[in-house]
Amino acid sequence: DAGITQSPRYKITETGRQVTLMCHQTWSHSYMFWYRQDLGHGLRLIYYSAAADITDKGEVPDGYVVSRSKTENFPLTLESATRSQTSVYFCASSESRSGGKAKNIQYFGAGTRLSVL
Amino acid sequence: AQKITQTQPGMFVQEKEAVTLDCTYDTSDPSYGLFWYKQPSSGEMIFLIYQGSYDQQNATEGRYSLNFQKARKSANLVISASQLGDSAMYFCAMRENWSGNQFYFGTGTSLTVIP
């Protein structure tokens, strides 16, 4: 019962470097999401995906790239990391966007703490 | 305008007492869902309770209940019989049907349960 896993859990990088955060879910959920969590802002949506090969921007997409070639994986790439991207990143998935309660619930990974020096 | 507003940055409650965490939301979509998540110091986000906009009754999940006042656009979380393990950050969130699956989170309320 792996659920949703993120890797790495911790990452330190330097400005200008490319960084990829991984997210894998075993539930075959259609929807996947990437958030960043910063003090005073709660969680903010970066990108989301409704299915394989379908992605869309969230509230704060600048500086990030996503892909989803397989239903179970949704990597997030920082093409050229900046200090302002130091944050905790959460991946989440949900079964659907409509229907009853169970299908709407988002389940979260444990998070990746990223520091950009 | 903020989609989700949590006005209580920090709250304290005595063990075994009930506590209410406030949440107001802003949407014109008639179809939406409201969620509460708990984030303990370990960092994971734990789903607590869900309320659909068309649900007639307030949602309950064990010691958690959601006081849903649609006209006031409020979705307060009530925790009954607080336990020390309830000390955590609590986030209110909303999912609109028409905004293409975007989830909006509040800034959270830090709850401390005092023995």
PDB file of N, CA, C and O in Angstrom, chain B residues 58-107:
ATOM      1  N   ASN B  58     -24.580  18.863   7.587  1.00  0.00           N
ATOM      2  CA  ASN B  58     -23.176  19.121   7.917  1.00  0.00           C
ATOM      3  C   ASN B  58     -22.422  17.800   7.988  1.00  0.00           C
ATOM      4  O   ASN B  58     -22.916  16.806   8.528  1.00  0.00           O
ATOM      5  N   ALA B  59     -21.211  17.814   7.449  1.00  0.00           N
ATOM      6  CA  ALA B  59     -20.398  16.607   7.458  1.00  0.00           C
ATOM      7  C   ALA B  59     -19.838  16.329   8.848  1.00  0.00           C
ATOM      8  O   ALA B  59     -19.547  17.254   9.615  1.00  0.00           O
ATOM      9  N   THR B  60     -19.720  15.057   9.164  1.00  0.00           N
ATOM     10  CA  THR B  60     -19.090  14.649  10.421  1.00  0.00           C
ATOM     11  C   THR B  60     -18.177  13.459  10.137  1.00  0.00           C
ATOM     12  O   THR B  60     -18.486  12.611   9.296  1.00  0.00           O
ATOM     13  N   GLU B  61     -17.048  13.450  10.823  1.00  0.00           N
ATOM     14  CA  GLU B  61     -16.094  12.342  10.737  1.00  0.00           C
ATOM     15  C   GLU B  61     -15.504  12.156  12.133  1.00  0.00           C
ATOM     16  O   GLU B  61     -14.568  12.820  12.502  1.00  0.00           O
ATOM     17  N   GLY B  62     -16.098  11.261  12.900  1.00  0.00           N
ATOM     18  CA  GLY B  62     -15.602  11.026  14.252  1.00  0.00           C
ATOM     19  C   GLY B  62     -15.729  12.277  15.105  1.00  0.00           C
ATOM     20  O   GLY B  62     -16.802  12.830  15.269  1.00  0.00           O
ATOM     21  N   ARG B  63     -14.595  12.754  15.627  1.00  0.00           N
ATOM     22  CA  ARG B  63     -14.604  13.959  16.469  1.00  0.00           C
ATOM     23  C   ARG B  63     -14.625  15.254  15.669  1.00  0.00           C
ATOM     24  O   ARG B  63     -14.665  16.344  16.238  1.00  0.00           O
ATOM     25  N   TYR B  64     -14.577  15.140  14.347  1.00  0.00           N
ATOM     26  CA  TYR B  64     -14.571  16.323  13.495  1.00  0.00           C
ATOM     27  C   TYR B  64     -15.953  16.549  12.895  1.00  0.00           C
ATOM     28  O   TYR B  64     -16.604  15.612  12.444  1.00  0.00           O
ATOM     29  N   SER B  65     -16.382  17.782  12.915  1.00  0.00           N
ATOM     30  CA  SER B  65     -17.606  18.143  12.219  1.00  0.00           C
ATOM     31  C   SER B  65     -17.377  19.468  11.508  1.00  0.00           C
ATOM     32  O   SER B  65     -16.538  20.269  11.906  1.00  0.00           O
ATOM     33  N   LEU B  66     -18.109  19.645  10.442  1.00  0.00           N
ATOM     34  CA  LEU B  66     -17.964  20.868   9.659  1.00  0.00           C
ATOM     35  C   LEU B  66     -19.261  21.647   9.782  1.00  0.00           C
ATOM     36  O   LEU B  66     -20.326  21.149   9.402  1.00  0.00           O
ATOM     37  N   ASN B  67     -19.172  22.839  10.309  1.00  0.00           N
ATOM     38  CA  ASN B  67     -20.325  23.721  10.455  1.00  0.00           C
ATOM     39  C   ASN B  67     -20.451  24.536   9.176  1.00  0.00           C
ATOM     40  O   ASN B  67     -19.784  25.561   9.009  1.00  0.00           O
ATOM     41  N   PHE B  68     -21.301  24.067   8.272  1.00  0.00           N
ATOM     42  CA  PHE B  68     -21.432  24.636   6.935  1.00  0.00           C
ATOM     43  C   PHE B  68     -22.589  25.623   6.914  1.00  0.00           C
ATOM     44  O   PHE B  68     -23.750  25.236   7.098  1.00  0.00           O
ATOM     45  N   GLN B  69     -22.264  26.896   6.714  1.00  0.00           N
ATOM     46  CA  GLN B  69     -23.286  27.932   6.599  1.00  0.00           C
ATOM     47  C   GLN B  69     -23.138  28.554   5.225  1.00  0.00           C
ATOM     48  O   GLN B  69     -22.328  29.476   5.028  1.00  0.00           O
ATOM     49  N   LYS B  70     -23.932  28.044   4.306  1.00  0.00           N
ATOM     50  CA  LYS B  70     -23.772  28.381   2.899  1.00  0.00           C
ATOM     51  C   LYS B  70     -24.009  29.863   2.629  1.00  0.00           C
ATOM     52  O   LYS B  70     -23.277  30.494   1.865  1.00  0.00           O
ATOM     53  N   ALA B  71     -25.033  30.425   3.225  1.00  0.00           N
ATOM     54  CA  ALA B  71     -25.366  31.832   2.975  1.00  0.00           C
ATOM     55  C   ALA B  71     -24.240  32.751   3.464  1.00  0.00           C
ATOM     56  O   ALA B  71     -23.966  33.791   2.871  1.00  0.00           O
ATOM     57  N   ARG B  72     -23.591  32.354   4.541  1.00  0.00           N
ATOM     58  CA  ARG B  72     -22.482  33.140   5.083  1.00  0.00           C
ATOM     59  C   ARG B  72     -21.158  32.778   4.446  1.00  0.00           C
ATOM     60  O   ARG B  72     -20.129  33.385   4.733  1.00  0.00           O
ATOM     61  N   LYS B  73     -21.156  31.737   3.617  1.00  0.00           N
ATOM     62  CA  LYS B  73     -19.938  31.225   2.997  1.00  0.00           C
ATOM     63  C   LYS B  73     -18.891  30.912   4.065  1.00  0.00           C
ATOM     64  O   LYS B  73     -17.738  31.353   3.981  1.00  0.00           O
ATOM     65  N   SER B  74     -19.320  30.164   5.033  1.00  0.00           N
ATOM     66  CA  SER B  74     -18.385  29.739   6.065  1.00  0.00           C
ATOM     67  C   SER B  74     -18.416  28.225   6.217  1.00  0.00           C
ATOM     68  O   SER B  74     -19.458  27.584   5.996  1.00  0.00           O
ATOM     69  N   ALA B  75     -17.289  27.673   6.584  1.00  0.00           N
ATOM     70  CA  ALA B  75     -17.131  26.221   6.704  1.00  0.00           C
ATOM     71  C   ALA B  75     -16.196  25.949   7.879  1.00  0.00           C
ATOM     72  O   ALA B  75     -15.050  25.527   7.707  1.00  0.00           O
ATOM     73  N   ASN B  76     -16.684  26.185   9.052  1.00  0.00           N
ATOM     74  CA  ASN B  76     -15.854  26.069  10.243  1.00  0.00           C
ATOM     75  C   ASN B  76     -15.681  24.618  10.671  1.00  0.00           C
ATOM     76  O   ASN B  76     -16.616  23.825  10.636  1.00  0.00           O
ATOM     77  N   LEU B  77     -14.489  24.292  11.114  1.00  0.00           N
ATOM     78  CA  LEU B  77     -14.187  22.949  11.614  1.00  0.00           C
ATOM     79  C   LEU B  77     -14.361  22.944  13.127  1.00  0.00           C
ATOM     80  O   LEU B  77     -13.806  23.801  13.813  1.00  0.00           O
ATOM     81  N   VAL B  78     -15.113  21.981  13.606  1.00  0.00           N
ATOM     82  CA  VAL B  78     -15.296  21.810  15.045  1.00  0.00           C
ATOM     83  C   VAL B  78     -14.636  20.502  15.452  1.00  0.00           C
ATOM     84  O   VAL B  78     -14.921  19.446  14.883  1.00  0.00           O
ATOM     85  N   ILE B  79     -13.727  20.610  16.398  1.00  0.00           N
ATOM     86  CA  ILE B  79     -13.076  19.411  16.955  1.00  0.00           C
ATOM     87  C   ILE B  79     -13.609  19.244  18.370  1.00  0.00           C
ATOM     88  O   ILE B  79     -13.458  20.142  19.211  1.00  0.00           O
ATOM     89  N   SER B  80     -14.232  18.131  18.616  1.00  0.00           N
ATOM     90  CA  SER B  80     -14.770  17.884  19.958  1.00  0.00           C
ATOM     91  C   SER B  80     -13.756  17.093  20.773  1.00  0.00           C
ATOM     92  O   SER B  80     -12.896  16.394  20.221  1.00  0.00           O
ATOM     93  N   ALA B  81     -13.834  17.242  22.078  1.00  0.00           N
ATOM     94  CA  ALA B  81     -12.986  16.466  22.993  1.00  0.00           C
ATOM     95  C   ALA B  81     -11.526  16.463  22.542  1.00  0.00           C
ATOM     96  O   ALA B  81     -10.944  15.418  22.234  1.00  0.00           O
ATOM     97  N   SER B  82     -10.920  17.646  22.484  1.00  0.00           N
ATOM     98  CA  SER B  82      -9.558  17.800  21.967  1.00  0.00           C
ATOM     99  C   SER B  82      -8.576  16.876  22.678  1.00  0.00           C
ATOM    100  O   SER B  82      -8.659  16.657  23.892  1.00  0.00           O
ATOM    101  N   GLN B  83      -7.621  16.391  21.894  1.00  0.00           N
ATOM    102  CA  GLN B  83      -6.562  15.529  22.406  1.00  0.00           C
ATOM    103  C   GLN B  83      -5.214  16.170  22.108  1.00  0.00           C
ATOM    104  O   GLN B  83      -5.095  17.001  21.200  1.00  0.00           O
ATOM    105  N   LEU B  84      -4.205  15.768  22.855  1.00  0.00           N
ATOM    106  CA  LEU B  84      -2.879  16.362  22.654  1.00  0.00           C
ATOM    107  C   LEU B  84      -2.405  16.155  21.218  1.00  0.00           C
ATOM    108  O   LEU B  84      -1.726  17.008  20.639  1.00  0.00           O
ATOM    109  N   GLY B  85      -2.788  15.049  20.632  1.00  0.00           N
ATOM    110  CA  GLY B  85      -2.396  14.751  19.260  1.00  0.00           C
ATOM    111  C   GLY B  85      -3.071  15.619  18.219  1.00  0.00           C
ATOM    112  O   GLY B  85      -2.720  15.561  17.040  1.00  0.00           O
ATOM    113  N   ASP B  86      -4.028  16.427  18.651  1.00  0.00           N
ATOM    114  CA  ASP B  86      -4.683  17.350  17.721  1.00  0.00           C
ATOM    115  C   ASP B  86      -3.845  18.599  17.480  1.00  0.00           C
ATOM    116  O   ASP B  86      -4.159  19.400  16.590  1.00  0.00           O
ATOM    117  N   SER B  87      -2.801  18.789  18.251  1.00  0.00           N
ATOM    118  CA  SER B  87      -1.917  19.952  18.049  1.00  0.00           C
ATOM    119  C   SER B  87      -1.279  19.852  16.668  1.00  0.00           C
ATOM    120  O   SER B  87      -0.556  18.884  16.375  1.00  0.00           O
ATOM    121  N   ALA B  88      -1.548  20.828  15.832  1.00  0.00           N
ATOM    122  CA  ALA B  88      -1.104  20.783  14.429  1.00  0.00           C
ATOM    123  C   ALA B  88      -1.559  22.049  13.725  1.00  0.00           C
ATOM    124  O   ALA B  88      -2.245  22.890  14.312  1.00  0.00           O
ATOM    125  N   MET B  89      -1.139  22.173  12.457  1.00  0.00           N
ATOM    126  CA  MET B  89      -1.699  23.204  11.579  1.00  0.00           C
ATOM    127  C   MET B  89      -2.918  22.624  10.897  1.00  0.00           C
ATOM    128  O   MET B  89      -2.930  21.452  10.498  1.00  0.00           O
ATOM    129  N   TYR B  90      -3.937  23.455  10.717  1.00  0.00           N
ATOM    130  CA  TYR B  90      -5.161  23.029  10.063  1.00  0.00           C
ATOM    131  C   TYR B  90      -5.434  23.958   8.890  1.00  0.00           C
ATOM    132  O   TYR B  90      -5.432  25.183   9.032  1.00  0.00           O
ATOM    133  N   PHE B  91      -5.670  23.340   7.743  1.00  0.00           N
ATOM    134  CA  PHE B  91      -5.911  24.095   6.520  1.00  0.00           C
ATOM    135  C   PHE B  91      -7.304  23.819   5.982  1.00  0.00           C
ATOM    136  O   PHE B  91      -7.731  22.663   5.882  1.00  0.00           O
ATOM    137  N   CYS B  92      -7.965  24.891   5.635  1.00  0.00           N
ATOM    138  CA  CYS B  92      -9.237  24.828   4.937  1.00  0.00           C
ATOM    139  C   CYS B  92      -8.955  24.961   3.442  1.00  0.00           C
ATOM    140  O   CYS B  92      -8.049  25.720   3.050  1.00  0.00           O
ATOM    141  N   ALA B  93      -9.699  24.246   2.619  1.00  0.00           N
ATOM    142  CA  ALA B  93      -9.463  24.290   1.178  1.00  0.00           C
ATOM    143  C   ALA B  93     -10.782  24.195   0.434  1.00  0.00           C
ATOM    144  O   ALA B  93     -11.776  23.674   0.962  1.00  0.00           O
ATOM    145  N   MET B  94     -10.774  24.692  -0.785  1.00  0.00           N
ATOM    146  CA  MET B  94     -11.977  24.653  -1.617  1.00  0.00           C
ATOM    147  C   MET B  94     -11.603  24.202  -3.024  1.00  0.00           C
ATOM    148  O   MET B  94     -10.550  24.581  -3.548  1.00  0.00           O
ATOM    149  N   ARG B  95     -12.492  23.441  -3.609  1.00  0.00           N
ATOM    150  CA  ARG B  95     -12.341  23.035  -4.994  1.00  0.00           C
ATOM    151  C   ARG B  95     -13.592  23.470  -5.735  1.00  0.00           C
ATOM    152  O   ARG B  95     -14.684  23.049  -5.395  1.00  0.00           O
ATOM    153  N   GLU B  96     -13.411  24.345  -6.736  1.00  0.00           N
ATOM    154  CA  GLU B  96     -14.527  24.795  -7.541  1.00  0.00           C
ATOM    155  C   GLU B  96     -14.710  23.861  -8.724  1.00  0.00           C
ATOM    156  O   GLU B  96     -13.753  23.345  -9.279  1.00  0.00           O
ATOM    157  N   ASN B  97     -15.944  23.697  -9.133  1.00  0.00           N
ATOM    158  CA  ASN B  97     -16.217  22.824 -10.259  1.00  0.00           C
ATOM    159  C   ASN B  97     -15.811  23.468 -11.576  1.00  0.00           C
ATOM    160  O   ASN B  97     -15.325  22.817 -12.478  1.00  0.00           O
ATOM    161  N   TRP B  98     -15.954  24.773 -11.674  1.00  0.00           N
ATOM    162  CA  TRP B  98     -15.732  25.421 -12.967  1.00  0.00           C
ATOM    163  C   TRP B  98     -14.326  25.954 -13.175  1.00  0.00           C
ATOM    164  O   TRP B  98     -14.003  26.447 -14.243  1.00  0.00           O
ATOM    165  N   SER B  99     -13.476  25.911 -12.151  1.00  0.00           N
ATOM    166  CA  SER B  99     -12.140  26.487 -12.309  1.00  0.00           C
ATOM    167  C   SER B  99     -11.131  25.457 -12.774  1.00  0.00           C
ATOM    168  O   SER B  99      -9.930  25.690 -12.681  1.00  0.00           O
ATOM    169  N   GLY B 100     -11.605  24.343 -13.266  1.00  0.00           N
ATOM    170  CA  GLY B 100     -10.684  23.362 -13.829  1.00  0.00           C
ATOM    171  C   GLY B 100      -9.835  22.656 -12.810  1.00  0.00           C
ATOM    172  O   GLY B 100      -8.658  22.454 -13.030  1.00  0.00           O
ATOM    173  N   ASN B 101     -10.422  22.273 -11.735  1.00  0.00           N
ATOM    174  CA  ASN B 101      -9.757  21.421 -10.742  1.00  0.00           C
ATOM    175  C   ASN B 101      -8.796  22.143  -9.819  1.00  0.00           C
ATOM    176  O   ASN B 101      -8.066  21.512  -9.086  1.00  0.00           O
ATOM    177  N   GLN B 102      -8.766  23.437  -9.850  1.00  0.00           N
ATOM    178  CA  GLN B 102      -7.868  24.131  -8.927  1.00  0.00           C
ATOM    179  C   GLN B 102      -8.373  24.000  -7.501  1.00  0.00           C
ATOM    180  O   GLN B 102      -9.554  24.107  -7.220  1.00  0.00           O
ATOM    181  N   PHE B 103      -7.430  23.766  -6.623  1.00  0.00           N
ATOM    182  CA  PHE B 103      -7.679  23.707  -5.199  1.00  0.00           C
ATOM    183  C   PHE B 103      -7.133  24.982  -4.600  1.00  0.00           C
ATOM    184  O   PHE B 103      -6.022  25.381  -4.910  1.00  0.00           O
ATOM    185  N   TYR B 104      -7.904  25.613  -3.736  1.00  0.00           N
ATOM    186  CA  TYR B 104      -7.441  26.823  -3.055  1.00  0.00           C
ATOM    187  C   TYR B 104      -7.342  26.536  -1.570  1.00  0.00           C
ATOM    188  O   TYR B 104      -8.300  26.043  -0.974  1.00  0.00           O
ATOM    189  N   PHE B 105      -6.190  26.858  -0.992  1.00  0.00           N
ATOM    190  CA  PHE B 105      -5.955  26.640   0.428  1.00  0.00           C
ATOM    191  C   PHE B 105      -5.903  27.958   1.174  1.00  0.00           C
ATOM    192  O   PHE B 105      -5.441  28.978   0.642  1.00  0.00           O
ATOM    193  N   GLY B 106      -6.349  27.912   2.427  1.00  0.00           N
ATOM    194  CA  GLY B 106      -6.143  29.041   3.316  1.00  0.00           C
ATOM    195  C   GLY B 106      -4.723  29.024   3.864  1.00  0.00           C
ATOM    196  O   GLY B 106      -3.939  28.111   3.589  1.00  0.00           O
ATOM    197  N   THR B 107      -4.407  30.016   4.667  1.00  0.00           N
ATOM    198  CA  THR B 107      -3.051  30.138   5.218  1.00  0.00           C
ATOM    199  C   THR B 107      -2.859  29.308   6.473  1.00  0.00           C
ATOM    200  O   THR B 107      -1.751  29.216   6.984  1.00  0.00           O
TER     201      THR B 107
END
